[in-house]
Short mmCIF file of C-alpha atoms and ligand atoms in Angstrom, two decimals:
data_model
loop_
_atom_site.label_atom_id
_atom_site.label_comp_id
_atom_site.label_asym_id
_atom_site.label_seq_id
_atom_site.Cartn_x
_atom_site.Cartn_y
_atom_site.Cartn_z
CA MET A 1 12.27 -8.22 8.68
CA LYS A 2 12.04 -5.16 6.45
CA LEU A 3 9.36 -5.58 3.83
CA VAL A 4 8.16 -3.39 1.01
CA PHE A 5 4.88 -4.08 -0.84
CA LEU A 6 4.88 -3.03 -4.47
CA GLY A 7 2.05 -3.30 -6.99
CA PRO A 8 -0.61 -1.15 -8.63
CA PRO A 9 -3.34 0.62 -6.66
CA GLY A 10 -6.06 -1.88 -5.80
CA ALA A 11 -3.80 -4.94 -6.07
CA GLY A 12 -4.54 -5.97 -2.49
CA LYS A 13 -1.44 -4.57 -0.73
CA GLY A 14 -3.32 -3.17 2.26
CA THR A 15 -5.46 -6.30 2.63
CA GLN A 16 -2.40 -8.56 2.72
CA ALA A 17 -0.34 -6.11 4.81
CA GLU A 18 -2.87 -6.30 7.65
CA LYS A 19 -2.56 -10.09 7.78
CA VAL A 20 1.20 -10.24 7.32
CA CYS A 21 1.81 -7.66 10.06
CA GLU A 22 -0.41 -9.48 12.48
CA ARG A 23 1.35 -12.79 11.84
CA TYR A 24 4.93 -11.48 11.90
CA ARG A 25 4.30 -8.79 14.55
CA ILE A 26 5.71 -5.88 12.63
CA PRO A 27 4.16 -2.43 12.16
CA HIS A 28 2.09 -1.80 9.03
CA ILE A 29 3.14 1.53 7.58
CA SER A 30 0.80 2.69 4.85
CA THR A 31 1.83 6.08 3.51
CA GLY A 32 -1.67 6.46 2.03
CA ASP A 33 -3.22 5.92 5.48
CA ILE A 34 -0.81 8.41 7.09
CA LEU A 35 -1.67 11.01 4.44
CA ARG A 36 -5.43 10.41 4.83
CA HIS A 37 -5.02 10.96 8.57
CA GLU A 38 -3.11 14.19 7.95
CA MET A 39 -5.91 15.33 5.60
CA LYS A 40 -8.54 14.48 8.19
CA ILE A 41 -6.87 16.66 10.83
CA SER A 42 -6.11 19.35 8.21
CA SER A 43 -2.41 19.52 9.09
CA GLU A 44 -0.09 21.55 6.87
CA LEU A 45 1.11 18.31 5.23
CA GLY A 46 -2.47 17.08 4.84
CA VAL A 47 -3.64 20.26 3.14
CA GLU A 48 -0.69 20.21 0.75
CA ALA A 49 -1.04 16.47 0.02
CA LYS A 50 -4.78 16.76 -0.71
CA GLY A 51 -4.11 18.79 -3.84
CA TYR A 52 -2.15 15.89 -5.32
CA ILE A 53 -4.16 12.95 -3.93
CA ASP A 54 -7.50 14.27 -5.21
CA LYS A 55 -6.04 14.49 -8.71
CA GLY A 56 -4.59 10.97 -8.54
CA LEU A 57 -1.03 12.30 -8.59
CA LEU A 58 1.87 11.39 -6.33
CA VAL A 59 2.70 13.66 -3.42
CA PRO A 60 6.18 15.19 -4.03
CA ASP A 61 9.13 13.00 -3.09
CA ASP A 62 10.67 15.39 -0.54
CA LEU A 63 7.50 15.47 1.58
CA ILE A 64 6.91 11.72 1.44
CA ILE A 65 10.54 10.78 2.05
CA GLU A 66 10.78 12.97 5.14
CA MET A 67 7.47 11.66 6.48
CA THR A 68 8.44 8.00 5.97
CA LYS A 69 11.98 8.34 7.32
CA LYS A 70 10.55 9.86 10.49
CA ARG A 71 8.11 6.99 10.84
CA ILE A 72 10.63 4.17 10.36
CA ALA A 73 13.01 5.83 12.84
CA GLN A 74 10.46 5.21 15.59
CA GLU A 75 11.17 2.53 18.15
CA ASP A 76 8.48 0.09 17.04
CA CYS A 77 10.28 -0.28 13.69
CA ALA A 78 13.59 -1.40 15.21
CA ALA A 79 12.96 -5.10 14.48
CA GLY A 80 11.36 -4.50 11.10
CA TYR A 81 8.29 -3.11 9.37
CA LEU A 82 6.11 -3.46 6.32
CA LEU A 83 5.94 -0.45 4.02
CA ASP A 84 2.71 -0.40 2.00
CA GLY A 85 2.58 2.24 -0.74
CA PHE A 86 6.17 3.39 -0.30
CA PRO A 87 8.42 3.66 -2.25
CA ARG A 88 6.51 4.76 -5.34
CA THR A 89 9.37 6.34 -7.28
CA VAL A 90 12.99 5.37 -7.84
CA SER A 91 14.08 8.45 -5.85
CA GLN A 92 12.02 7.27 -2.89
CA ALA A 93 13.57 3.80 -3.14
CA GLU A 94 17.07 5.27 -3.25
CA ALA A 95 16.34 7.39 -0.18
CA LEU A 96 14.95 4.37 1.68
CA GLU A 97 17.78 2.01 0.76
CA ALA A 98 20.34 4.60 1.88
CA VAL A 99 18.98 4.56 5.43
CA SER A 100 17.35 1.13 5.78
CA PRO A 101 17.95 -1.62 3.20
CA THR A 102 14.94 -3.74 2.27
CA ASP A 103 15.00 -7.52 2.82
CA TYR A 104 12.01 -8.42 0.63
CA ALA A 105 10.30 -6.29 -1.99
CA ILE A 106 7.07 -8.17 -2.65
CA ASN A 107 5.25 -7.35 -5.86
CA ILE A 108 1.52 -7.91 -5.32
CA ASP A 109 0.59 -8.64 -8.90
CA VAL A 110 -2.87 -8.51 -10.46
CA PRO A 111 -3.91 -8.11 -14.12
CA THR A 112 -4.83 -4.54 -15.10
CA SER A 113 -8.25 -5.78 -16.25
CA LYS A 114 -9.14 -6.68 -12.62
CA ILE A 115 -7.89 -3.52 -10.97
CA ILE A 116 -10.76 -1.15 -11.83
CA LYS A 117 -13.31 -3.55 -10.32
CA ARG A 118 -11.25 -3.90 -7.15
CA ILE A 119 -10.76 -0.16 -6.71
CA CYS A 120 -14.26 1.02 -7.60
CA GLY A 121 -15.83 -1.60 -5.32
CA ARG A 122 -13.55 -0.79 -2.38
CA ARG A 123 -15.20 0.67 0.71
CA VAL A 124 -13.19 2.02 3.62
CA CYS A 125 -14.23 2.57 7.23
CA LYS A 126 -14.15 6.28 8.11
CA ALA A 127 -13.28 5.49 11.71
CA CYS A 128 -10.70 2.68 11.65
CA GLY A 129 -9.63 2.45 7.98
CA ALA A 130 -10.70 -1.21 7.55
CA VAL A 131 -11.06 -2.15 3.88
CA TYR A 132 -13.95 -4.07 2.32
CA HIS A 133 -15.23 -4.90 -1.14
CA ILE A 134 -18.88 -4.57 -2.17
CA SER A 135 -18.78 -8.04 -3.78
CA SER A 136 -18.14 -9.75 -0.45
CA TYR A 137 -19.47 -7.27 2.14
CA THR A 138 -22.82 -5.58 1.72
CA ALA A 139 -23.40 -3.83 5.07
CA ASP A 140 -22.79 -0.06 5.21
CA THR A 141 -21.09 -0.07 8.59
CA CYS A 142 -17.76 -1.56 9.62
CA GLU A 143 -17.97 -5.01 11.23
CA LYS A 144 -14.95 -4.19 13.40
CA CYS A 145 -15.96 -0.84 14.90
CA GLY A 146 -19.38 0.09 13.52
CA GLY A 147 -17.94 3.08 11.62
CA GLU A 148 -19.45 4.39 8.39
CA LEU A 149 -18.08 3.00 5.12
CA TYR A 150 -17.24 5.33 2.24
CA LEU A 151 -15.86 5.38 -1.28
CA ARG A 152 -12.51 7.17 -1.32
CA ASP A 153 -12.61 10.31 -3.50
CA ASP A 154 -9.56 9.04 -5.39
CA ASP A 155 -11.29 5.68 -6.01
CA LYS A 156 -13.79 7.30 -8.40
CA PRO A 157 -13.34 6.13 -12.03
CA GLU A 158 -12.11 9.50 -13.34
CA THR A 159 -9.20 9.57 -10.84
CA VAL A 160 -8.40 5.87 -11.09
CA GLU A 161 -7.37 6.27 -14.73
CA THR A 162 -4.74 8.86 -13.74
CA ARG A 163 -3.52 6.72 -10.83
CA LEU A 164 -2.98 3.74 -13.11
CA LYS A 165 -1.05 5.88 -15.57
CA VAL A 166 1.08 7.27 -12.73
CA TYR A 167 1.74 3.71 -11.56
CA GLU A 168 2.90 2.60 -15.02
CA GLU A 169 5.16 5.61 -15.49
CA GLN A 170 6.58 6.28 -12.03
CA THR A 171 6.17 3.20 -9.85
CA LYS A 172 6.51 0.19 -12.17
CA PRO A 173 10.23 0.94 -12.78
CA LEU A 174 10.76 -0.07 -9.14
CA LEU A 175 10.30 -3.69 -10.18
CA GLY A 176 13.52 -3.44 -12.17
CA TYR A 177 15.20 -1.54 -9.35
CA TYR A 178 14.49 -4.24 -6.74
CA ASP A 179 15.13 -7.06 -9.19
CA LYS A 180 18.63 -5.69 -9.69
CA ALA A 181 19.03 -5.51 -5.91
CA ASP A 182 18.11 -9.22 -5.89
CA CYS A 183 15.25 -8.91 -3.42
CA LEU A 184 12.18 -8.84 -5.69
CA TYR A 185 9.50 -11.53 -5.22
CA THR A 186 6.27 -11.59 -7.21
CA ILE A 187 3.06 -12.96 -5.72
CA ASP A 188 -0.01 -13.62 -7.89
CA SER A 189 -2.84 -11.65 -6.24
CA ASP A 190 -5.50 -12.79 -8.73
CA ARG A 191 -6.63 -15.41 -6.24
CA PRO A 192 -8.68 -15.47 -3.02
CA VAL A 193 -7.24 -13.39 -0.16
CA GLU A 194 -6.34 -16.44 1.96
CA GLU A 195 -4.45 -18.13 -0.89
CA VAL A 196 -2.45 -15.00 -1.59
CA PHE A 197 -1.65 -14.72 2.12
CA GLN A 198 -0.46 -18.34 2.27
CA SER A 199 1.92 -17.74 -0.64
CA ILE A 200 3.42 -14.74 1.13
CA CYS A 201 3.84 -16.75 4.34
CA THR A 202 5.50 -19.60 2.45
CA LEU A 203 7.90 -17.13 0.92
CA LEU A 204 8.73 -15.43 4.23
CA ASP A 205 8.86 -18.64 6.29
CA GLY A 206 11.14 -20.23 3.72
CA LYS A 207 13.45 -17.27 3.95
CA THR A 208 13.42 -16.98 7.73
CA GLU A 209 14.03 -20.67 8.51
P1 ADP B 301 -4.25 -1.70 -2.32
O1 ADP B 301 -3.83 -1.53 -0.88
O2 ADP B 301 -3.22 -2.44 -3.13
O3 ADP B 301 -4.69 -0.42 -2.98
P2 ADP B 301 -6.57 -3.09 -1.16
O4 ADP B 301 -5.94 -4.07 -0.23
O5 ADP B 301 -7.21 -1.88 -0.56
O6 ADP B 301 -5.52 -2.67 -2.33
O7 ADP B 301 -7.63 -3.90 -2.06
C1 ADP B 301 -8.41 -3.24 -3.05
C2 ADP B 301 -9.81 -3.86 -3.06
O8 ADP B 301 -9.72 -5.20 -3.53
C3 ADP B 301 -10.46 -3.91 -1.68
O9 ADP B 301 -11.84 -3.65 -1.82
C4 ADP B 301 -10.21 -5.35 -1.21
O10 ADP B 301 -11.25 -5.80 -0.35
C5 ADP B 301 -10.21 -6.11 -2.53
N1 ADP B 301 -9.28 -7.25 -2.54
C6 ADP B 301 -8.05 -7.32 -1.98
N2 ADP B 301 -7.46 -8.51 -2.21
C7 ADP B 301 -8.35 -9.22 -2.97
C8 ADP B 301 -8.34 -10.55 -3.54
N3 ADP B 301 -7.29 -11.37 -3.39
N4 ADP B 301 -9.41 -10.93 -4.26
C9 ADP B 301 -10.48 -10.10 -4.42
N5 ADP B 301 -10.56 -8.86 -3.90
C10 ADP B 301 -9.51 -8.41 -3.18
P1 AMP B 302 -2.76 4.60 -1.36
O1 AMP B 302 -3.60 4.61 -0.13
O2 AMP B 302 -1.47 3.86 -1.18
O3 AMP B 302 -3.53 4.17 -2.57
O4 AMP B 302 -2.32 6.12 -1.62
C1 AMP B 302 -3.29 7.13 -1.88
C2 AMP B 302 -2.60 8.34 -2.47
O5 AMP B 302 -1.67 8.90 -1.51
C3 AMP B 302 -1.76 8.09 -3.72
O6 AMP B 302 -2.54 8.07 -4.92
C4 AMP B 302 -0.79 9.29 -3.67
O7 AMP B 302 -1.43 10.49 -4.10
C5 AMP B 302 -0.52 9.42 -2.17
N1 AMP B 302 0.66 8.62 -1.78
C6 AMP B 302 0.68 7.53 -0.97
N2 AMP B 302 1.93 7.05 -0.85
C7 AMP B 302 2.72 7.82 -1.64
C8 AMP B 302 4.10 7.82 -1.97
N3 AMP B 302 4.93 6.89 -1.48
N4 AMP B 302 4.56 8.78 -2.81
C9 AMP B 302 3.74 9.72 -3.30
N5 AMP B 302 2.43 9.79 -3.04
C10 AMP B 302 1.91 8.84 -2.21
#
């Protein structure tokens, strides 16, 4: 099962990806998480990526494509994977489809008016990357590992505006790309997390039966 999650930043891709990967036992590959790890260890890739991420821009295609191809070539991806945050440009999609065709491109859809609230209220665990929202979780440490929660630099309002513009211009065209490839499915994410998850399961179970 090769899945791709599309949708604007803050739509709930990571939240759903965690649950879907646990249920279907496939690896969750978040290019944003990989890049944040590279930044944390100050690798060459991390240092280069930081310049783009902090401005809300996309990291150049060549770097991201190489990084993702390497990851999906690993053994744990042999039976499938869920890509969260990749592809984000048509060039990235073309590079992916050339090596590993996608079965389901799932568009996690939420109205633009809701996105800012979701992103600006997001808190992430520094230690394990778990994601929370201030409206439903008020502690300042992670309930899974006790790590400190923080607001991502690129989740500050001034950067979010750029990220949404980048999504509209560079990533949204992927909806047309995957629609043409006949594997686009849209899921309404403007509902409670569990309901959204059930809709994704219904879709995938229907297709795998
Ligand atoms: P993405 O990976 O698409 O950027 P996240 O999964 O990190 O989005 O979700 C963004 C924020 O919205 C997080 O704080 C998360 O807790 C919250 N969130 C996710 N799904 C929902 C939902 N269905 N309803 C309300 N809040 C949600
Ligand atoms: P995310 O965690 O998915 O919101 O990604 C955070 C940031 O990492 C994005 O705003 C981009 O700067 C960068 N990034 C993540 N995935 C990609 C990608 N596929 N292509 C380019 N940049 C990416």
